[in-house]
Every structure is written in C-alpha cells, then in structure tokens.
C-alpha cells in the first residue's frame, strides 16, 4: 500500500474480517453493531470459536496481507471516558489543534478545535466560556454528521421528558395590568404606524388616525388619576410618544420622514417583579436506565440563549433557552453535572430547521477544572471520537473536502475508492476486536459496553489512515500523478486547516496552487450590509457569521433582530456573498480577488436566485468551480459555511466601503480596538473608505 | 408606502406588481417538483430591466415577538423570469428559468397578520435609515 508501490499493489479490495466471538458472550458484538448502525449483528454459521478468533485473527481487511504493516501509527489511547486522568490522556500528542488549557471568558466567537475522527461536520468544534455569576460556563458545540445519529442513539436510553408542576420564585419582567387590560401599547403602536406610513407616503394623515390619537391621549389622562408610581411612569412614557405624534399631526409639520420625521420606536413599558409561579419542570431522570447507558429525555428543540453585553462580552446563566423551536432534541445526562443536548437528523426531526439538525452542545457545570479537556473527553460517552485530530487524520478531512469541492468523485476510480473506504470502519473494527477480544473476559455488562465503544473508536482511527492512502492514491492517479506522494508534493497541497472565527476551514488545492490564475473577468466578491450592522459587526466580533453561529454567540444586529425566531432555511448555516462588479453605494465589503475566499473548500454557488426553492442542500444549478463562478446575473449567490473572519490575514476584505464618514470612523475605531492595522495587507485607513 | 423603483423603464405589467405589493400581496410558488411555497410579500419591489429580475421580499416566518424579523425570515430574493403576464383578475404570473410557476396576487386573510407584523417592524421598530435600506432591496445581510 506504500505510495511507491505499483498500481497493482494499490488496488484496495476490502472484505470484512471474520467475525470473532467474545469469550464471555455476544454483547460486545451487539454493541459494536449498534455503533456501526447495523441492523443485524455480524454473526454467521462459520463464526470461529473464541480461541480461534482470538488466536488466528489476521488482517484480511485488505487483499495484501502485508499492507497493514504500512499503516501509520495511530492513537490507540482511546480510553473510556472514566479513565483518568483526562488532561494527561489528551496531552503530548501531535494534534492539529491541542486542547487549550483555558478559553477566554466571554469571547463569543469561541475557540475552534479540530476533533479527531469524522463524527463532526468539518471535524470542527467550538469551545466557548460564557460568563456567569457562578463562574465560567464552558460549552463545546458543533454539528454532528448526518450518518452518526446511530452512535449517539446507541449510548442513550431515551425517555419522553416528563414535566411536573413546581412552585418557583423568580424575577420576571412584564407589562403592567392596566396596560395590557386597556391595550394601551397596542393603541400607541397602531397610531404610530399609521402616522409613519402616511408621512412616508406624504399623502396626508387620515381622520381616523387623528381620532385614535385623541382617544388614546384622553385615556392616558384618565388613567393617571389613580395611578401607582409604576403606572404613572408607564403613562408618562406613552404620553411622551403621543406628544411626538401630536407634533406630526399638526398642519404645519414639515420635517421630512427620513430626516427626523419618523416617530421613534418605543418599546412596551415593562417592570421587574419577584413572583411565585408554577412552572412545569423536568421530573428526575428515569431510574430504569440500563447499566452502561445514559439517561436521556426527548423534548421539543431549544436553542441556547446567551446575552451579549455592550462591550462584546457574552454571558449565559446555564438555563436560559429559546424554547419551542422546530423539531426535537435529546437532553442527555452525562453525570457529574455535565449534559449534552443533541438535535437528531433522523426521523421526526425532519421538521427541524435545517441549520439546527445535528447541532450538539456539551455543557460543563460552572467551576469545572480543565473544562475544555473534560468536554472533549465527554464526547466519548455518546460514542463520538473524543480527542483532537492528529495531523495524520487531518489529511483525510482535507481529501474529503477537496472531493466535495472539486467534485473529484466524478472520476470512477476516485468514486470506487471512496466507496471501498466507507467499508473500512467496520472492517477495521472487526480487526481490532480480534486483537483485543481476550481483554473482555470477566467484564460486567457496563464494562463491555465501554469496551465495545473503545474498540469501535480505535477501529475508526486505524481505518482513517488507511482510507487516506487509498483515496489519496486514487485521486493522485486521476489527476495524473504517479503516486500519492506526487499529489502531496504539488504546489498548494496543504492539509492543515485554518482557524477562522470560532471554526476551521480547509483549503482546496485547485485554487491554492495558483490563486491568481483564475480569470474572474474583473468581477469581485462583495457583501452588502445594512448601515448599522457594518460597524456593529466589527465592534462585536469581527465576523460575518452565519445566523446559527450568531445565535450561539448571542449576537443581535443592526436591525434589532430577535434571536428567538425559527429558521427553516439551510442557508442559516452560511453567509451569502455575491460575485460581480462592486455596488455603486456603500456600505459593502469587497474581496477584489475572489480566490482569497474561493480557496476555501466549503462554498457553493448559484448563478441566480433559487427564489425560495433552495434548502441549502439543493444541488440543481449549483457550482463549486471557481472558473464558472464569475457569474453575470446580479441575483447570483455564493454561500460560505459558518461565516468569514473579517480581520484574519487570509479572509479579510481588501476594501470596506462605508455609507458615511461617521460610519468609517466607527469601523476604524473598532478595528484599532482589535489591534488590526491592515486588511488583506492594506493599511486600514486605505482599505476603509466612503 | 411608495415602492422603490428603478429609474429605467420596466415592462408594463410591473406596475401591477408595484400596486399589488403596495396594497398587500402574497406570492405563490410552485416548483418543478410540485413542491410549493405561499408567503406574504413586504411592501417593496424593484425591477432590474437589464436582467429581467424582479426583486421581492417574501416573509417566510413569523416574528416570535410579533415585531422583530430576522434576515432569514425576510431576505430579499431576485425573481428571474422567462415570461411574465398581468392577468385580467389583477394577478401577475411568472415562469422562471428553473421551471417554477409563480403568481403574485392580493393578500388573503390567512397571510395578512404576518404582513401586518412586518409593517410594524419596518414602520415602527426600525429607524428611517434602516427602513430605507430594506426598501432598496439591496442588502445581503442585516
């Protein structure tokens, strides 16, 4: 299998290794089948005896018995989650991104981490430490790949969440009864909307709006007579707004709508109060959880609800969530105060928002020592690879990203290699099982479950390096290289992912080999934002982040967005750029050489708007080829997964065009606050213009 | 409200679209695979004459608090058409290059509350500058 071998030696034919019986019984086989997503355990009439299996196992997973000698060393230290000590287990390796000892508290972009294996989308996870009165609350989050649901299901004993009524004392904010009973705010809103509408249209304010305004003013005056202090404050606030409306109802009012004429928004008046209320809270976890399984409940999906302070610091109290989101989620008790919350891809989850499917949070209790390492290790409890990615493994992800972005699997040899590689996980697991079956003698059911999990993870880890060689060799041949080494040596081949915001990106060698060689016919990549959002973007995070990311970050933006809304479009996991000639008017950002961003391997584009037909995964009319992405239609779309790091050396725009001098000043101030002196190699005072 | 229009000369049927969205309209989209969408339209539109594109803003989801919309719920879309017809019943019908059939018609009672919520968002919650930016139908994010 070595890269220097002949093509005959590089023909990988995969057959499952002979199943091996367990000395103490078959429960590990069953558990392994669960982890592999099999519907039937791997047993047959020719299954060897225990002694045969343990003693005669050989690497029949490949046709060349000697080929496994070429498998690079892999991490076999995939200890079960309860194997201490965590930090030592995860240190000292050749990781792509070592687990950080600490994560900056309140940094909402988070710290990106590349996780081993291929359970997570892009193998990418994000570590965040939300500020809270009880201390930092660490959360690891990422999107689990669609074919991994079964692994998590194999670890948990699901039960419908049972809610019981409980009286709790809590601080609440709400409108006063005299407001809601009389619909005062609703009346104010109706009058203000009408006045603004007719001021904008300049068509005269109708008589009924005058009447409604007069009625509201009279009602506010009447209610003032017996008002409490809180009520008086509410009435005064509403009266002030009515006064502003009254000015605009006068015949001689002539301030233009866009120059102060529009009535300023007023939120409904609310007061804080401590009240005792009856809430439905989850009942204690089911005691009937089978040994070795994790207690879990199914409930309607939620989203984490952090708060972003004016200084950009994020906080979360550990409980605040947007409830009532589409789809379902599993709340999994990991023990010792840790929990995981997962939105499955499968079955009835189809009703879930596309960008929310597969979203996983692993949450540590406040005050956890070594929380980042603890969180990564806890992934193993739900059968996911629970360590950082090794540099060797990174190459597999790099190849898969390039297969997707360059559509390399349109070549039959590459497609065949990819297909065969998909069988390797099971095959390698059988092999590891054969080698280690004797270790299971005397294990309890719980230990056997952990042992099966351990074997599966080790099998996948070993398979990964074999798959890399197999598929890499096929791609090399398809692209005219004699060997995989030849592909690896070509300019632009770089399997190292780049940190971008709170995530990682992987490059594509067809662009990085010569980024300036692609003819975009003078077109640029650009993105137009609304005025208030441009400076807020740089002040808050420096990221152009996809909606789902922004929600985890607690970022509302320039148009006063709510973070509680449902999103049905897969586009919520991507940001949308256009390619063409730069707009005539700001605010917008420009990437003059589109290759700066198109060198990423996660974008896809359409020469035209799918006009509501797209679901983020629809491939009709989709291109991933930069040479054909120099579109002419102004409604084209170029979508990038997760977002763009606007201040990174690799992704920053080279021009930011502001709508005014004051906006330019704000953007420059925000950049300086982040110690950013250049964008794409250009001094910021040159790159930021009006 | 006065819909924002390009200064070039759009086709005659576009005035029907302008009037429809100004007075409250909805869009009915049938894809080539027979899936369909049915949404209210924000009260602005723009026609790119050079490219035969009508820019519209379908409102695809409710604002949870009744007033504040996200970009995902109200993003602009460019309707490229191969054919467009103003019908006698006051509706406008489009055929798109992707094989979709699209109708724009006066809003029905079922969808009117969602448009009213968006009217509250643009006409009351937003300041005039942000409202004007949405009227231009040119933004890629909020």
Short mmCIF file of C-alpha atoms in Angstrom, two decimals, chain A residues 404 407 523-528 569-572 574-580 594 597-598 602-626 628-641 644, chain B residues 39 51 53-56 58 60 71-72 74-80 98 100 138-141:
data_model
loop_
_atom_site.label_atom_id
_atom_site.label_comp_id
_atom_site.label_asym_id
_atom_site.label_seq_id
_atom_site.Cartn_x
_atom_site.Cartn_y
_atom_site.Cartn_z
CA UNK A 404 -16.64 17.56 -2.41
CA UNK A 407 -16.27 17.04 -7.41
CA UNK A 523 -15.56 40.61 -11.06
CA UNK A 524 -15.18 40.75 -7.31
CA UNK A 525 -16.83 39.12 -4.33
CA UNK A 526 -18.87 41.56 -2.28
CA UNK A 527 -21.35 41.64 0.56
CA UNK A 528 -23.76 44.47 1.32
CA UNK A 569 -33.71 27.52 5.50
CA UNK A 570 -30.46 25.64 5.37
CA UNK A 571 -28.99 28.99 4.46
CA UNK A 572 -28.88 29.79 8.16
CA UNK A 574 -23.98 30.00 5.61
CA UNK A 575 -23.33 33.61 4.71
CA UNK A 576 -24.31 34.91 1.32
CA UNK A 577 -21.96 36.86 -0.93
CA UNK A 578 -22.38 37.99 -4.50
CA UNK A 579 -19.90 37.98 -7.34
CA UNK A 580 -19.93 40.78 -9.86
CA UNK A 594 -12.30 36.18 -5.27
CA UNK A 597 -12.26 33.21 -0.28
CA UNK A 598 -12.87 30.70 -3.06
CA UNK A 602 -16.90 24.84 1.83
CA UNK A 603 -18.57 27.24 -0.60
CA UNK A 604 -21.19 26.61 -3.22
CA UNK A 605 -22.80 29.00 -5.64
CA UNK A 606 -25.75 29.55 -7.95
CA UNK A 607 -25.91 31.78 -10.98
CA UNK A 608 -29.24 33.13 -9.93
CA UNK A 609 -31.60 33.09 -7.00
CA UNK A 610 -33.43 29.84 -6.44
CA UNK A 611 -36.24 32.02 -5.26
CA UNK A 612 -37.33 30.05 -2.26
CA UNK A 613 -36.66 26.68 -3.83
CA UNK A 614 -33.30 26.22 -2.15
CA UNK A 615 -32.92 24.28 1.06
CA UNK A 616 -29.21 24.65 1.46
CA UNK A 617 -28.65 21.16 0.14
CA UNK A 618 -30.31 21.52 -3.21
CA UNK A 619 -27.67 20.92 -5.85
CA UNK A 620 -29.57 21.72 -9.04
CA UNK A 621 -27.75 24.56 -10.73
CA UNK A 622 -25.11 24.57 -8.05
CA UNK A 623 -21.46 25.10 -8.90
CA UNK A 624 -18.36 24.71 -6.78
CA UNK A 625 -15.99 25.55 -9.62
CA UNK A 626 -14.37 28.97 -9.27
CA UNK A 628 -17.54 29.09 -13.61
CA UNK A 629 -18.45 31.24 -10.62
CA UNK A 630 -17.74 34.53 -12.38
CA UNK A 631 -21.46 34.95 -12.79
CA UNK A 632 -23.26 37.65 -14.72
CA UNK A 633 -26.70 37.58 -13.08
CA UNK A 634 -26.94 40.10 -10.25
CA UNK A 635 -29.07 37.72 -8.21
CA UNK A 636 -26.27 35.13 -8.02
CA UNK A 637 -25.38 33.63 -4.66
CA UNK A 638 -22.04 32.45 -3.30
CA UNK A 639 -22.53 30.80 0.08
CA UNK A 640 -19.81 30.13 2.63
CA UNK A 641 -20.30 27.75 5.53
CA UNK A 644 -16.00 34.78 7.26
CA UNK B 39 -45.87 33.69 1.56
CA UNK B 51 -31.51 41.38 -16.39
CA UNK B 53 -35.27 40.30 -12.49
CA UNK B 54 -37.95 41.39 -10.04
CA UNK B 55 -36.66 41.86 -6.52
CA UNK B 56 -39.12 40.92 -3.80
CA UNK B 58 -41.15 37.08 0.81
CA UNK B 60 -41.09 33.21 5.29
CA UNK B 71 -32.73 38.24 7.81
CA UNK B 72 -33.52 34.56 7.27
CA UNK B 74 -37.31 38.18 5.27
CA UNK B 75 -34.36 38.03 2.92
CA UNK B 76 -34.64 39.61 -0.49
CA UNK B 77 -34.97 37.37 -3.50
CA UNK B 78 -34.36 38.09 -7.15
CA UNK B 79 -37.07 36.57 -9.31
CA UNK B 80 -35.55 35.96 -12.73
CA UNK B 98 -35.83 26.83 -13.17
CA UNK B 100 -41.17 27.37 -11.45
CA UNK B 138 -30.07 45.54 -1.99
CA UNK B 139 -28.73 44.14 1.29
CA UNK B 140 -27.09 40.73 1.70
CA UNK B 141 -27.43 40.61 5.47
#
